[in-house]
Coordinates of C-alpha atoms in Angstrom, one line a residue:
X1 CA 0.0 0.0 0.0
X2 CA 1.0 3.6 -0.4
X3 CA 1.4 4.0 3.4
X4 CA 4.0 1.3 3.5
X5 CA 6.0 2.5 0.5
X6 CA 9.7 2.8 1.2
X7 CA 10.2 6.0 -0.8
X8 CA 8.1 9.0 -1.9
X9 CA 8.6 8.0 -5.5
X10 CA 7.1 4.6 -4.9
X11 CA 4.1 6.3 -3.2
X12 CA 3.7 8.6 -6.1
X13 CA 3.7 5.7 -8.7
X14 CA 1.2 3.7 -6.6
X15 CA -1.0 6.8 -6.3
X16 CA -1.0 7.5 -10.0
X17 CA -2.4 3.9 -10.6
X18 CA -0.7 3.5 -14.0
X19 CA 1.0 0.2 -15.0
X20 CA 4.4 1.0 -16.4
X21 CA 7.7 -0.4 -17.4
X22 CA 11.3 0.3 -16.7
X23 CA 13.4 -0.9 -13.8
X24 CA 12.5 -4.1 -11.9
X25 CA 11.5 -2.2 -8.8
X26 CA 9.1 -0.3 -11.0
X27 CA 7.6 -3.3 -12.8
X28 CA 7.2 -5.1 -9.4
X29 CA 4.6 -2.4 -8.6
X30 CA 2.4 -3.4 -11.5
X31 CA 0.6 -6.3 -9.9
X32 CA -0.3 -4.0 -6.9
X33 CA -1.5 -1.3 -9.2
X34 CA -3.5 -3.8 -11.4
X35 CA -5.2 -5.3 -8.3
X36 CA -6.2 -1.8 -7.0
X37 CA -7.6 -0.9 -10.5
X38 CA -9.4 -4.3 -10.7
X39 CA -10.9 -3.6 -7.2
X40 CA -12.3 -0.3 -8.3
X41 CA -9.8 1.9 -6.4
X42 CA -9.9 5.3 -8.1
X43 CA -8.2 8.7 -7.6
X44 CA -10.7 11.2 -6.1
X45 CA -12.4 13.3 -8.7
X46 CA -11.6 16.4 -6.7
X47 CA -8.0 15.5 -5.9
X48 CA -6.5 18.5 -7.6
X49 CA -8.6 20.8 -5.4
X50 CA -7.9 19.1 -2.1
X51 CA -4.3 17.8 -2.4
X52 CA -2.8 21.0 -0.9
X53 CA -5.0 20.7 2.2
X54 CA -4.0 17.0 2.6
X55 CA -0.3 17.9 2.4
X56 CA -0.8 20.8 4.7
X57 CA -2.3 18.5 7.4
X58 CA 0.3 15.8 6.8
X59 CA 3.2 18.3 7.3
X60 CA 1.6 19.8 10.4
X61 CA 1.3 16.3 11.9
X62 CA 4.8 15.3 10.9
X63 CA 6.6 18.3 12.2
X64 CA 4.4 18.6 15.4
X65 CA 4.9 15.0 16.4
X66 CA 8.6 14.5 15.8
X67 CA 10.8 16.9 17.8
X68 CA 13.9 16.2 15.8
X69 CA 12.1 17.1 12.5
X70 CA 10.5 20.1 14.2
X71 CA 13.8 21.5 15.2
X72 CA 15.3 20.8 11.8
X73 CA 12.5 22.8 10.1
X74 CA 12.7 25.6 12.6
X75 CA 16.5 25.7 12.1
X76 CA 15.8 27.1 8.6
X77 CA 14.8 30.4 10.2
X78 CA 13.1 32.6 7.6
X79 CA 14.9 31.1 4.7
X80 CA 13.0 30.3 1.5
X81 CA 12.5 26.5 1.2
X82 CA 12.4 25.0 -2.2
X83 CA 11.7 21.4 -3.3
X84 CA 14.5 21.3 -6.0
X85 CA 12.9 18.6 -8.1
X86 CA 13.5 18.8 -11.8
X87 CA 10.7 16.3 -12.4
X88 CA 8.0 18.0 -10.5
X89 CA 6.8 21.5 -11.3
X90 CA 3.9 21.4 -8.9
X91 CA 5.3 20.3 -5.6
X92 CA 8.8 21.3 -6.7
X93 CA 10.5 24.0 -8.8
X94 CA 10.6 21.9 -11.9
X95 CA 13.2 21.5 -14.6
X96 CA 13.3 25.3 -15.5
X97 CA 13.1 26.4 -11.9
X98 CA 9.7 28.1 -12.6
X99 CA 7.5 25.5 -10.9
X100 CA 4.9 26.2 -8.1
X101 CA 7.1 24.8 -5.3
X102 CA 4.0 24.0 -3.3
X103 CA 5.9 21.7 -1.0
X104 CA 8.3 24.5 -0.1
X105 CA 5.5 26.9 0.4
X106 CA 3.6 24.5 2.7
X107 CA 6.8 23.7 4.6
X108 CA 7.3 27.5 5.2
X109 CA 3.7 27.8 6.3
X110 CA 4.1 24.8 8.6
X111 CA 7.3 26.4 10.1
X112 CA 5.3 29.4 11.1
X113 CA 2.7 27.3 12.8
X114 CA 5.0 25.1 14.9
X115 CA 7.1 27.9 16.4

């Protein structure tokens, strides 16, 4: 399941629910994705309008419940935080550094809330 995924990338692939090729670790996910699809698991129709709120809540829980991570986030002071992902122009800055950087924005928002 997504919750038990060892990496964020595996979580992302499982959430997209698309069978794909490539490396063995990637093709090993295909039976899980196929089973979910066969069982009628679907991405929420309103996902694009609610995903920021889900991430906002997840980050607040993560950094409120783990003191080590809380201190790490607070140690950034008032610095701008960017998810320097060339492959993700929504959560990150994207290949051309002109992405939305929503993860960075939400991390900075979380930082203000956990002071």
